Amino acid sequence: MSFDLVLFGGTGDLTWRKLMPALFQAFRHGSLPKEGRIVGVGREAMSDAQYRELIRSRFDSVELAKRPTGDEFERFAALLHYLRMDLSEPADYQQLASLLQARQAGTVVMYLATAPALFTGICENMAAVGLNGPQTRVVLEKPLGHDLASNRAINEAVLRVLPEKQIFRIDHYLGKPSVQNLFALRFGNSLFEPLWRRETIANIQITIAEELGVEKRGAFYDSTGALRDMVQNHALQLLCAIGMEPPINSHADAIRDEKLKVLRSLKAWTPETLKQHVIRGQYAAGNIDGEPVKGYLQETGVNPESRTETFVALRAEIANWRWAGVPFYIRTGKRLADRDAHIEVNFRPTPHAIFKSPQGAGNRLVINLQPKDGLELHLLAQGQDNRQGARTASQTLAPVQLDLDFDKRFGTERVGAYERLLLDVIDGRLNLFVRSDEQEEAWRWVEPVLDAWKHDAVGPRPYTAGTWGPSASSAMIARDNHWWSEES
């Protein structure tokens, strides 16, 4: 299978940090089609050889297991080419068209690893030189807009030059092996489906926590914030995977239809719920792993008077027959106490207790996303009491745990998120990509929160770096007599 993969932003941070390592892993695993070419596009003037050397040097920053040997890189580098372009200059697109049309690859992937403000212009200029044929696929990175109106404008512009089936809106969380196993857990096994409903589940928690601050992305992050950066896309996609009804088959639109129903069923915000069920925070100076770190307002590129949130916690409900009354808690933030992403499903207690059990103990299913990758099933079991030599059954239950580590079970077979998604684009599989109507519904739900914050004189609540965020987050969930996982 022949393909050309064009990386707009070919010298940028996303390309060398995520895309090139993923493409190399696919090459190393033998899953990247052999008749391929990767074309980096950038403003700088350089030759193919100079571009290959740039990418080779960047691999020094990649984790050791994913770095190529000298021989591996020489073979991989043969796929790499470079084209200088000014993306705002229509005439430069004719160079790209000539380069691609000379080879006539079976599939052409245009990966827009650029600022979203450039998406519309790139797509229009591609179409102007005939690069929007049936063999073309366009990958759009998040954030796709900064609100509902800008998201619609981008989607409408792209849809004017390409049909929906050729547009791949990427959310790398959907490519994570653990998220794939969430779908397998729900729809490939009969064990949990009868329990996956309001009668047996008390609450569901989604946590996406980072120890890192904004690093070198201060200026970008200050115009984005945690709600746009993490909740509107990653967290809501996870909520959809948990809450959706079983699709009729595994085809892309069958899955995306069910996710759309979840987004449309999210209970609308009211002035009261916006005050009680949404917490925003901003990290102040503190300590991470015993080392002092500065606060958000002291970060490079951040406005010293910024009101941008680095932490969000909120309570959502899916207003349908399966989930009515079950709270879904979402929290995400930077400079938190740990790097941890997981989904916790908390089951209701037994209707009639005949044993004693520790305070707060109960049945939980934990789906670990990062850095661990696997499942934990928390149960209660009866031990033995040997006091005074008596071997009698204890009337007190103790917590026990079944732990499945996917890395240990499938270690050599694991495929990273970007590797999986890039291969899916080349193969034309849309299952793990987001449709335009999904994105619009997600923006429609978060927009009232953004609007409320514009008129909020208080601003984000400060929290010390290295903690789990503002105490108001714990108070929010405690009002329902629930606790975040590290507090239970």
CSV table of C-alpha atoms in Angstrom, one decimal:
chain,number,residue,atom,x,y,z
A,1,MET,CA,0.0,0.0,0.0
A,2,SER,CA,1.5,3.3,-1.0
A,3,PHE,CA,1.0,6.4,1.1
A,4,ASP,CA,2.2,9.9,1.5
A,5,LEU,CA,2.0,11.4,5.0
A,6,VAL,CA,2.4,15.2,5.0
A,7,LEU,CA,3.1,16.8,8.4
A,8,PHE,CA,2.2,20.5,8.4
A,9,GLY,CA,4.2,21.8,11.3
A,10,GLY,CA,6.9,19.2,10.5
A,11,THR,CA,9.5,20.9,12.7
A,12,GLY,CA,7.2,21.6,15.6
A,13,ASP,CA,6.9,20.2,19.1
A,14,LEU,CA,4.0,17.8,18.4
A,15,THR,CA,5.9,16.3,15.4
A,16,TRP,CA,9.1,15.4,17.2
A,17,ARG,CA,7.6,14.6,20.6
A,18,LYS,CA,4.7,12.4,19.5
A,19,LEU,CA,4.3,11.8,15.8
A,20,MET,CA,7.8,10.9,14.7
A,21,PRO,CA,8.3,8.5,17.7
A,22,ALA,CA,5.0,6.9,16.9
A,23,LEU,CA,5.8,6.5,13.2
A,24,PHE,CA,9.2,5.0,14.1
A,25,GLN,CA,7.5,2.5,16.4
A,26,ALA,CA,5.1,1.5,13.6
A,27,PHE,CA,8.2,1.1,11.3
A,28,ARG,CA,10.0,-0.9,14.0
A,29,HIS,CA,7.0,-3.2,14.5
A,30,GLY,CA,6.6,-3.8,10.8
A,31,SER,CA,3.1,-2.3,10.7
A,32,LEU,CA,3.9,0.8,8.7
A,33,PRO,CA,3.1,0.1,5.1
A,34,LYS,CA,6.4,-0.3,3.2
A,35,GLU,CA,5.5,1.9,0.2
A,36,GLY,CA,5.4,5.1,2.3
A,37,ARG,CA,6.8,8.5,2.4
A,38,ILE,CA,6.7,11.1,5.2
A,39,VAL,CA,7.0,14.7,4.2
A,40,GLY,CA,7.7,17.4,6.8
A,41,VAL,CA,6.5,20.9,6.0
A,42,GLY,CA,7.9,24.0,7.7
A,43,ARG,CA,8.9,27.6,7.2
A,44,GLU,CA,12.6,27.0,7.6
A,45,ALA,CA,14.8,26.3,4.6
A,46,MET,CA,16.5,23.0,4.8
A,47,SER,CA,17.4,19.9,2.7
A,48,ASP,CA,16.1,16.4,3.2
A,49,ALA,CA,19.4,15.5,4.8
A,50,GLN,CA,19.2,18.4,7.2
A,51,TYR,CA,15.6,17.5,8.1
A,52,ARG,CA,16.6,13.9,8.8
A,53,GLU,CA,19.5,15.1,11.0
A,54,LEU,CA,17.0,17.4,12.9
A,55,ILE,CA,14.7,14.5,13.6
A,56,ARG,CA,17.6,12.2,14.6
A,57,SER,CA,18.8,14.7,17.2
A,58,ARG,CA,15.2,15.0,18.6
A,59,PHE,CA,15.1,11.3,19.2
A,60,ASP,CA,17.7,11.9,22.0
A,61,SER,CA,14.8,13.4,24.0
A,62,VAL,CA,12.6,10.3,23.5
A,63,GLU,CA,12.4,7.6,26.3
A,64,LEU,CA,15.1,5.1,25.9
A,65,ALA,CA,13.0,2.1,24.8
A,66,LYS,CA,11.6,4.1,21.9
A,67,ARG,CA,14.9,5.4,20.5
A,68,PRO,CA,16.2,3.9,17.3
A,69,THR,CA,19.6,2.4,17.0
A,70,GLY,CA,21.8,4.0,14.3
A,71,ASP,CA,21.0,1.3,11.8
A,72,GLU,CA,17.2,1.5,12.5
A,73,PHE,CA,17.2,5.3,12.1
A,74,GLU,CA,19.1,5.1,8.8
A,75,ARG,CA,16.4,2.8,7.4
A,76,PHE,CA,13.6,4.9,8.9
A,77,ALA,CA,15.2,8.2,7.7
A,78,ALA,CA,14.9,7.0,4.1
A,79,LEU,CA,11.1,7.7,4.4
A,80,LEU,CA,11.7,11.3,5.5
A,81,HIS,CA,11.6,14.3,3.2
A,82,TYR,CA,11.2,18.0,3.7
A,83,LEU,CA,9.4,20.8,1.9
A,84,ARG,CA,9.7,24.5,2.8
A,85,MET,CA,6.3,26.2,2.7
A,86,ASP,CA,4.7,29.4,4.0
A,87,LEU,CA,1.2,28.1,4.9
A,88,SER,CA,-0.3,31.6,4.4
A,89,GLU,CA,1.0,31.8,0.8
A,90,PRO,CA,-1.3,30.1,-1.7
A,91,ALA,CA,1.4,29.8,-4.4
A,92,ASP,CA,3.4,27.5,-2.1
A,93,TYR,CA,0.7,24.8,-2.2
A,94,GLN,CA,1.4,24.3,-5.9
A,95,GLN,CA,4.9,23.0,-4.9
A,96,LEU,CA,3.2,20.5,-2.6
A,97,ALA,CA,0.7,19.4,-5.3
A,98,SER,CA,3.5,18.8,-7.8
A,99,LEU,CA,5.5,16.8,-5.2
A,100,LEU,CA,2.5,14.6,-4.4
A,101,GLN,CA,1.1,14.2,-7.9
A,102,ALA,CA,4.4,13.1,-9.3
A,103,ARG,CA,4.2,10.0,-7.1
A,104,GLN,CA,0.5,9.3,-7.2
A,105,ALA,CA,0.3,7.5,-3.9
A,106,GLY,CA,-2.8,5.5,-3.2
A,107,THR,CA,-3.4,7.4,0.1
A,108,VAL,CA,-2.4,11.0,1.0
A,109,VAL,CA,-2.7,11.9,4.7
A,110,MET,CA,-2.5,15.6,5.5
A,111,TYR,CA,-1.7,15.9,9.3
A,112,LEU,CA,-2.4,19.5,10.5
A,113,ALA,CA,0.0,19.7,13.5
A,114,THR,CA,-0.4,23.5,13.5
A,115,ALA,CA,-2.3,26.2,15.4
A,116,PRO,CA,-6.1,25.7,14.8
A,117,ALA,CA,-6.3,29.2,13.3
A,118,LEU,CA,-4.5,27.8,10.3
A,119,PHE,CA,-6.8,24.9,9.6
A,120,THR,CA,-9.3,26.7,7.4
A,121,GLY,CA,-6.6,28.3,5.2
A,122,ILE,CA,-4.7,25.1,4.8
A,123,CYS,CA,-7.8,23.2,3.7
A,124,GLU,CA,-8.9,25.9,1.3
A,125,ASN,CA,-5.5,26.2,-0.3
A,126,MET,CA,-5.2,22.4,-0.6
A,127,ALA,CA,-8.5,22.4,-2.5
A,128,ALA,CA,-7.4,25.2,-4.7
A,129,VAL,CA,-4.6,23.1,-6.1
A,130,GLY,CA,-6.6,19.9,-6.3
A,131,LEU,CA,-5.3,18.2,-3.2
A,132,ASN,CA,-8.8,17.3,-1.9
A,133,GLY,CA,-9.4,14.2,-4.0
A,134,PRO,CA,-10.9,10.9,-2.8
A,135,GLN,CA,-7.5,9.6,-1.8
A,136,THR,CA,-6.9,12.5,0.6
A,137,ARG,CA,-7.4,12.3,4.4
A,138,VAL,CA,-7.0,15.3,6.7
A,139,VAL,CA,-6.1,14.9,10.4
A,140,LEU,CA,-7.1,17.8,12.7
A,141,GLU,CA,-5.5,18.2,16.1
A,142,LYS,CA,-7.3,19.7,19.1
A,143,PRO,CA,-8.3,22.2,20.2
A,144,LEU,CA,-10.7,22.6,17.3
A,145,GLY,CA,-11.9,26.1,18.1
A,146,HIS,CA,-12.2,27.9,21.4
A,147,ASP,CA,-16.0,27.8,21.7
A,148,LEU,CA,-19.0,26.5,19.8
A,149,ALA,CA,-19.1,29.2,17.2
A,150,SER,CA,-15.4,28.8,16.2
A,151,ASN,CA,-15.7,25.1,16.2
A,152,ARG,CA,-18.6,25.3,13.8
A,153,ALA,CA,-16.7,27.7,11.6
A,154,ILE,CA,-13.7,25.4,11.3
A,155,ASN,CA,-15.9,22.3,10.7
A,156,GLU,CA,-18.0,24.1,8.0
A,157,ALA,CA,-14.9,25.3,6.2
A,158,VAL,CA,-13.3,21.9,6.2
A,159,LEU,CA,-16.5,20.2,5.1
A,160,ARG,CA,-16.8,22.5,2.1
A,161,VAL,CA,-13.7,20.9,0.6
A,162,LEU,CA,-13.8,17.4,2.0
A,163,PRO,CA,-16.6,14.9,3.0
A,164,GLU,CA,-16.9,13.8,6.6
A,165,LYS,CA,-15.5,10.3,5.8
A,166,GLN,CA,-12.1,11.9,4.9
A,167,ILE,CA,-11.8,14.1,8.0
A,168,PHE,CA,-10.1,12.5,11.1
A,169,ARG,CA,-10.5,14.7,14.2
A,170,ILE,CA,-7.9,13.1,16.5
A,171,ASP,CA,-8.2,12.7,20.3
A,172,HIS,CA,-5.2,10.7,21.4
A,173,TYR,CA,-7.0,9.4,24.5
A,174,LEU,CA,-9.2,7.3,22.3
A,175,GLY,CA,-6.1,5.6,21.0
A,176,LYS,CA,-4.8,4.5,24.4
A,177,PRO,CA,-4.8,0.7,24.9
A,178,SER,CA,-6.6,1.1,28.2
A,179,VAL,CA,-9.5,2.9,26.5
A,180,GLN,CA,-9.6,0.2,23.8
A,181,ASN,CA,-9.9,-2.3,26.7
A,182,LEU,CA,-12.7,-0.2,28.2
A,183,PHE,CA,-14.8,-0.9,25.0
A,184,ALA,CA,-13.7,-4.5,25.1
A,185,LEU,CA,-14.6,-4.8,28.8
A,186,ARG,CA,-18.1,-3.4,28.2
A,187,PHE,CA,-19.0,-4.9,24.8
A,188,GLY,CA,-16.9,-8.0,24.6
A,189,ASN,CA,-17.8,-9.5,27.9
A,190,SER,CA,-21.2,-10.3,29.5
A,191,LEU,CA,-20.0,-10.0,33.1
A,192,PHE,CA,-20.5,-6.3,33.7
A,193,GLU,CA,-23.3,-5.3,31.3
A,194,PRO,CA,-26.2,-6.3,33.6
A,195,LEU,CA,-24.5,-4.2,36.4
A,196,TRP,CA,-23.7,-1.2,34.2
A,197,ARG,CA,-26.7,1.0,35.3
A,198,ARG,CA,-28.2,3.2,38.0
A,199,GLU,CA,-29.6,0.3,40.1
A,200,THR,CA,-26.1,-1.0,40.9
A,201,ILE,CA,-23.7,1.9,40.4
A,202,ALA,CA,-23.5,4.7,43.0
A,203,ASN,CA,-21.2,7.1,41.1
A,204,ILE,CA,-18.4,7.2,38.5
A,205,GLN,CA,-15.2,9.3,38.8
A,206,ILE,CA,-12.9,10.3,36.0
A,207,THR,CA,-9.5,11.7,37.1
A,208,ILE,CA,-6.8,13.0,34.7
A,209,ALA,CA,-4.1,14.4,36.9
A,210,GLU,CA,-0.6,15.8,35.9
A,211,GLU,CA,2.4,16.6,38.1
A,212,LEU,CA,3.8,18.8,35.4
A,213,GLY,CA,3.0,22.5,35.0
A,214,VAL,CA,2.5,24.3,31.7
A,215,GLU,CA,6.2,23.9,30.9
A,216,LYS,CA,7.1,25.8,27.7
A,217,ARG,CA,3.4,26.1,26.7
A,218,GLY,CA,2.5,29.0,28.9
A,219,ALA,CA,1.3,31.4,26.2
A,220,PHE,CA,-0.8,28.7,24.6
A,221,TYR,CA,-2.2,27.4,27.8
A,222,ASP,CA,-3.1,30.8,29.1
A,223,SER,CA,-5.5,31.3,26.2
A,224,THR,CA,-6.9,27.8,26.6
A,225,GLY,CA,-7.2,26.5,30.2
A,226,ALA,CA,-8.0,23.1,31.6
A,227,LEU,CA,-11.7,23.1,30.6
A,228,ARG,CA,-10.9,23.5,26.9
A,229,ASP,CA,-7.7,21.6,27.0
A,230,MET,CA,-8.9,18.5,28.8
A,231,VAL,CA,-12.6,18.4,29.7
A,232,GLN,CA,-14.3,19.4,26.4
A,233,ASN,CA,-12.4,16.6,24.6
A,234,HIS,CA,-10.6,13.9,26.5
A,235,ALA,CA,-12.8,13.7,29.6
A,236,LEU,CA,-16.1,13.9,27.8
A,237,GLN,CA,-14.9,11.2,25.3
A,238,LEU,CA,-14.1,8.9,28.3
A,239,LEU,CA,-17.5,9.7,29.8
A,240,CYS,CA,-19.1,8.7,26.5
A,241,ALA,CA,-17.2,5.4,26.4
A,242,ILE,CA,-18.5,4.6,29.9
A,243,GLY,CA,-22.0,5.8,29.4
A,244,MET,CA,-22.9,4.9,25.9
A,245,GLU,CA,-25.4,2.1,25.0
A,246,PRO,CA,-24.0,-1.0,23.2
A,247,PRO,CA,-23.7,-0.1,19.4
A,248,ILE,CA,-25.3,-2.4,16.9
A,249,ASN,CA,-21.9,-3.2,15.5
A,250,SER,CA,-18.3,-2.1,15.6
A,251,HIS,CA,-18.5,0.3,12.6
A,252,ALA,CA,-17.4,3.9,13.1
A,253,ASP,CA,-20.8,5.5,12.7
A,254,ALA,CA,-22.6,3.0,15.0
A,255,ILE,CA,-20.1,3.8,17.8
A,256,ARG,CA,-20.2,7.5,17.2
A,257,ASP,CA,-24.0,7.6,17.0
A,258,GLU,CA,-24.1,6.1,20.6
A,259,LYS,CA,-21.5,8.6,21.9
A,260,LEU,CA,-23.6,11.5,20.4
A,261,LYS,CA,-26.6,10.3,22.3
A,262,VAL,CA,-24.7,10.5,25.6
A,263,LEU,CA,-23.5,14.0,24.9
A,264,ARG,CA,-27.1,15.1,24.0
A,265,SER,CA,-28.3,13.5,27.3
A,266,LEU,CA,-26.0,15.5,29.6
A,267,LYS,CA,-28.1,17.4,32.0
A,268,ALA,CA,-28.0,21.1,31.1
A,269,TRP,CA,-26.4,23.6,33.4
A,270,THR,CA,-28.5,26.0,35.6
A,271,PRO,CA,-27.3,29.0,37.5
A,272,GLU,CA,-27.5,26.9,40.7
A,273,THR,CA,-25.6,23.9,39.4
A,274,LEU,CA,-22.9,26.2,37.8
A,275,LYS,CA,-22.2,27.5,41.3
A,276,GLN,CA,-22.4,24.2,43.2
A,277,HIS,CA,-21.1,21.6,40.7
A,278,VAL,CA,-18.2,23.4,38.9
A,279,ILE,CA,-14.9,24.1,40.7
A,280,ARG,CA,-12.0,25.9,39.0
A,281,GLY,CA,-8.5,26.4,40.4
A,282,GLN,CA,-5.1,27.7,39.6
A,283,TYR,CA,-1.9,26.3,41.1
A,284,ALA,CA,0.3,28.4,43.3
A,285,ALA,CA,3.9,27.8,44.3
A,286,GLY,CA,4.6,24.5,46.1
A,287,ASN,CA,6.6,21.3,46.0
A,288,ILE,CA,6.7,18.4,43.6
A,289,ASP,CA,8.8,15.4,44.7
A,290,GLY,CA,10.5,17.5,47.3
A,291,GLU,CA,11.6,20.2,44.8
A,292,PRO,CA,10.1,23.7,44.9
A,293,VAL,CA,8.1,24.7,41.9
A,294,LYS,CA,6.7,28.1,41.0
A,295,GLY,CA,3.1,29.1,40.7
A,296,TYR,CA,1.2,29.4,37.4
A,297,LEU,CA,1.3,33.2,37.4
A,298,GLN,CA,5.1,33.1,37.5
A,299,GLU,CA,5.4,30.7,34.5
A,300,THR,CA,7.0,32.0,31.3
A,301,GLY,CA,4.4,33.3,28.8
A,302,VAL,CA,1.6,33.6,31.4
A,303,ASN,CA,-0.1,36.9,32.1
A,304,PRO,CA,0.7,37.8,35.7
A,305,GLU,CA,-2.9,38.7,36.3
A,306,SER,CA,-4.3,35.7,34.5
A,307,ARG,CA,-7.6,34.1,35.5
A,308,THR,CA,-7.0,31.0,33.5
A,309,GLU,CA,-7.9,27.7,35.3
A,310,THR,CA,-5.3,25.0,35.6
A,311,PHE,CA,-7.7,22.7,37.5
A,312,VAL,CA,-11.4,21.8,36.9
A,313,ALA,CA,-13.7,19.5,38.9
A,314,LEU,CA,-17.3,19.1,38.0
A,315,ARG,CA,-20.4,17.0,38.5
A,316,ALA,CA,-22.3,15.8,35.5
A,317,GLU,CA,-25.4,13.7,35.0
A,318,ILE,CA,-26.6,11.7,32.0
A,319,ALA,CA,-30.4,12.2,31.9
A,320,ASN,CA,-31.5,8.9,30.4
A,321,TRP,CA,-33.1,5.6,31.6
A,322,ARG,CA,-29.8,3.8,32.3
A,323,TRP,CA,-28.1,6.6,34.3
A,324,ALA,CA,-30.7,8.9,35.8
A,325,GLY,CA,-29.5,10.1,39.2
A,326,VAL,CA,-26.0,8.7,39.0
A,327,PRO,CA,-23.4,11.5,39.4
A,328,PHE,CA,-20.3,11.5,37.1
A,329,TYR,CA,-17.5,13.4,38.7
A,330,ILE,CA,-14.7,14.7,36.4
A,331,ARG,CA,-11.5,16.4,37.6
A,332,THR,CA,-8.3,17.3,35.8
A,333,GLY,CA,-5.4,19.6,36.6
A,334,LYS,CA,-1.8,20.5,36.4
A,335,ARG,CA,0.7,20.4,39.3
A,336,LEU,CA,-1.3,17.9,41.2
A,337,ALA,CA,0.0,15.4,43.8
A,338,ASP,CA,0.6,12.6,41.2
A,339,ARG,CA,0.5,11.8,37.5
A,340,ASP,CA,-2.6,9.6,37.4
A,341,ALA,CA,-5.4,9.0,34.9
A,342,HIS,CA,-8.1,6.5,35.8
A,343,ILE,CA,-11.9,5.9,35.8
A,344,GLU,CA,-13.4,4.6,39.0
A,345,VAL,CA,-16.8,2.9,39.0
A,346,ASN,CA,-18.2,2.7,42.5
A,347,PHE,CA,-20.9,0.2,43.1
A,348,ARG,CA,-23.8,0.5,45.6
A,349,PRO,CA,-23.5,-1.4,48.9
A,350,THR,CA,-25.4,-4.6,49.4
A,351,PRO,CA,-29.1,-4.0,50.2
A,352,HIS,CA,-28.9,-5.8,53.5
A,353,ALA,CA,-25.6,-6.1,55.4
A,354,ILE,CA,-25.0,-9.3,57.3
A,355,PHE,CA,-21.3,-8.8,57.8
A,356,LYS,CA,-19.3,-6.0,59.2
A,357,SER,CA,-17.0,-4.1,56.8
A,358,PRO,CA,-14.5,-1.3,57.1
A,359,GLN,CA,-15.9,2.3,56.9
A,360,GLY,CA,-16.2,3.3,53.2
A,361,ALA,CA,-15.2,0.0,51.8
A,362,GLY,CA,-17.2,-1.3,48.9
A,363,ASN,CA,-17.0,-2.8,45.4
A,364,ARG,CA,-15.1,-0.7,42.9
A,365,LEU,CA,-13.9,-1.2,39.4
A,366,VAL,CA,-10.8,1.0,38.5
A,367,ILE,CA,-9.8,1.3,34.9
A,368,ASN,CA,-6.2,2.7,35.0
A,369,LEU,CA,-5.2,4.8,32.0
A,370,GLN,CA,-1.7,6.1,32.9
A,371,PRO,CA,0.9,5.6,34.1
A,372,LYS,CA,-0.5,2.2,35.0
A,373,ASP,CA,-2.6,0.5,32.3
A,374,GLY,CA,-5.0,-2.1,33.5
A,375,LEU,CA,-8.0,-3.1,35.6
A,376,GLU,CA,-8.5,-3.4,39.4
A,377,LEU,CA,-11.6,-5.0,40.8
A,378,HIS,CA,-12.0,-4.2,44.5
A,379,LEU,CA,-14.1,-6.7,46.5
A,380,LEU,CA,-14.7,-7.7,50.2
A,381,ALA,CA,-13.7,-11.1,51.5
A,382,GLN,CA,-14.0,-13.0,54.7
A,383,GLY,CA,-10.7,-13.9,56.5
A,384,GLN,CA,-10.1,-16.1,59.5
A,385,ASP,CA,-9.7,-15.1,63.2
A,386,ASN,CA,-7.0,-17.1,65.0
A,387,ARG,CA,-7.1,-15.2,68.3
A,388,GLN,CA,-7.0,-17.3,71.4
A,389,GLY,CA,-6.3,-20.3,69.2
A,390,ALA,CA,-9.9,-20.4,67.9
A,391,ARG,CA,-10.2,-20.9,64.2
A,392,THR,CA,-13.5,-19.3,63.7
A,393,ALA,CA,-14.8,-17.4,60.7
A,394,SER,CA,-14.5,-13.7,61.2
A,395,GLN,CA,-17.7,-11.6,60.9
A,396,THR,CA,-15.7,-8.7,59.5
A,397,LEU,CA,-15.0,-8.4,55.9
A,398,ALA,CA,-11.6,-7.2,54.6
A,399,PRO,CA,-10.9,-5.4,51.2
A,400,VAL,CA,-9.2,-7.6,48.6
A,401,GLN,CA,-8.3,-6.8,45.0
A,402,LEU,CA,-8.0,-8.5,41.7
A,403,ASP,CA,-5.4,-6.7,39.6
A,404,LEU,CA,-4.8,-7.1,35.8
A,405,ASP,CA,-1.8,-5.2,34.5
A,406,PHE,CA,-2.1,-5.0,30.7
A,407,ASP,CA,1.5,-4.1,30.2
A,408,LYS,CA,2.6,-7.3,31.9
A,409,ARG,CA,0.0,-9.4,30.1
A,410,PHE,CA,0.4,-7.9,26.6
A,411,GLY,CA,3.8,-6.2,27.0
A,412,THR,CA,5.4,-6.8,23.7
A,413,GLU,CA,2.1,-6.5,21.8
A,414,ARG,CA,1.2,-3.0,23.1
A,415,VAL,CA,0.7,-0.3,20.6
A,416,GLY,CA,0.9,3.4,21.7
A,417,ALA,CA,-2.0,5.8,21.2
A,418,TYR,CA,-0.5,7.9,18.3
A,419,GLU,CA,0.9,4.8,16.6
A,420,ARG,CA,-2.5,3.2,16.6
A,421,LEU,CA,-4.3,6.3,15.4
A,422,LEU,CA,-1.8,7.1,12.6
A,423,LEU,CA,-2.1,3.6,11.3
A,424,ASP,CA,-5.9,3.9,11.4
A,425,VAL,CA,-5.7,7.1,9.4
A,426,ILE,CA,-3.6,5.4,6.7
A,427,ASP,CA,-6.0,2.5,6.6
A,428,GLY,CA,-9.0,4.8,6.6
A,429,ARG,CA,-10.6,3.5,9.9
A,430,LEU,CA,-12.7,6.2,11.6
A,431,ASN,CA,-13.8,4.3,14.7
A,432,LEU,CA,-11.4,6.1,17.1
A,433,PHE,CA,-11.9,9.6,15.6
A,434,VAL,CA,-14.5,12.2,16.6
A,435,ARG,CA,-17.3,13.3,14.3
A,436,SER,CA,-18.3,17.0,13.9
A,437,ASP,CA,-21.6,16.6,15.6
A,438,GLU,CA,-20.0,15.0,18.6
A,439,GLN,CA,-17.6,18.0,18.9
A,440,GLU,CA,-20.4,20.5,18.6
A,441,GLU,CA,-22.5,18.8,21.4
A,442,ALA,CA,-19.4,18.8,23.7
A,443,TRP,CA,-18.8,22.5,23.1
A,444,ARG,CA,-22.5,23.2,23.6
A,445,TRP,CA,-22.4,21.6,27.0
A,446,VAL,CA,-19.2,23.3,28.3
A,447,GLU,CA,-20.0,26.8,26.8
A,448,PRO,CA,-22.3,27.8,29.7
A,449,VAL,CA,-19.4,27.1,32.1
A,450,LEU,CA,-17.1,29.4,30.0
A,451,ASP,CA,-19.8,32.1,29.9
A,452,ALA,CA,-20.3,31.9,33.7
A,453,TRP,CA,-16.6,32.3,34.3
A,454,LYS,CA,-16.5,35.5,32.2
A,455,HIS,CA,-18.9,37.1,34.7
A,456,ASP,CA,-17.4,35.6,37.8
A,457,ALA,CA,-15.5,38.3,39.8
A,458,VAL,CA,-13.9,35.8,42.1
A,459,GLY,CA,-11.7,33.9,39.6
A,460,PRO,CA,-10.1,30.5,40.1
A,461,ARG,CA,-9.4,29.2,43.6
A,462,PRO,CA,-5.7,28.9,44.4
A,463,TYR,CA,-4.2,25.5,45.3
A,464,THR,CA,-0.7,24.6,46.3
A,465,ALA,CA,1.3,22.8,43.7
A,466,GLY,CA,1.7,19.1,44.8
A,467,THR,CA,-1.8,18.8,46.3
A,468,TRP,CA,-5.0,17.4,44.8
A,469,GLY,CA,-6.5,20.8,44.0
A,470,PRO,CA,-8.7,23.3,45.8
A,471,SER,CA,-10.5,21.9,48.9
A,472,ALA,CA,-13.8,23.0,47.3
A,473,SER,CA,-13.4,20.0,45.0
A,474,SER,CA,-13.6,17.6,47.9
A,475,ALA,CA,-16.5,19.6,49.3
A,476,MET,CA,-18.4,19.3,46.1
A,477,ILE,CA,-18.3,15.6,46.0
A,478,ALA,CA,-18.8,15.2,49.7
A,479,ARG,CA,-22.2,16.9,49.4
A,480,ASP,CA,-23.4,13.7,47.8
A,481,ASN,CA,-21.7,11.7,50.6
A,482,HIS,CA,-18.9,10.5,48.2
A,483,TRP,CA,-15.2,11.0,48.2
A,484,TRP,CA,-12.4,11.1,45.6
A,485,SER,CA,-10.4,7.9,45.5
A,486,GLU,CA,-7.4,9.1,47.4
A,487,GLU,CA,-9.7,10.3,50.3
A,488,SER,CA,-11.7,7.1,50.7
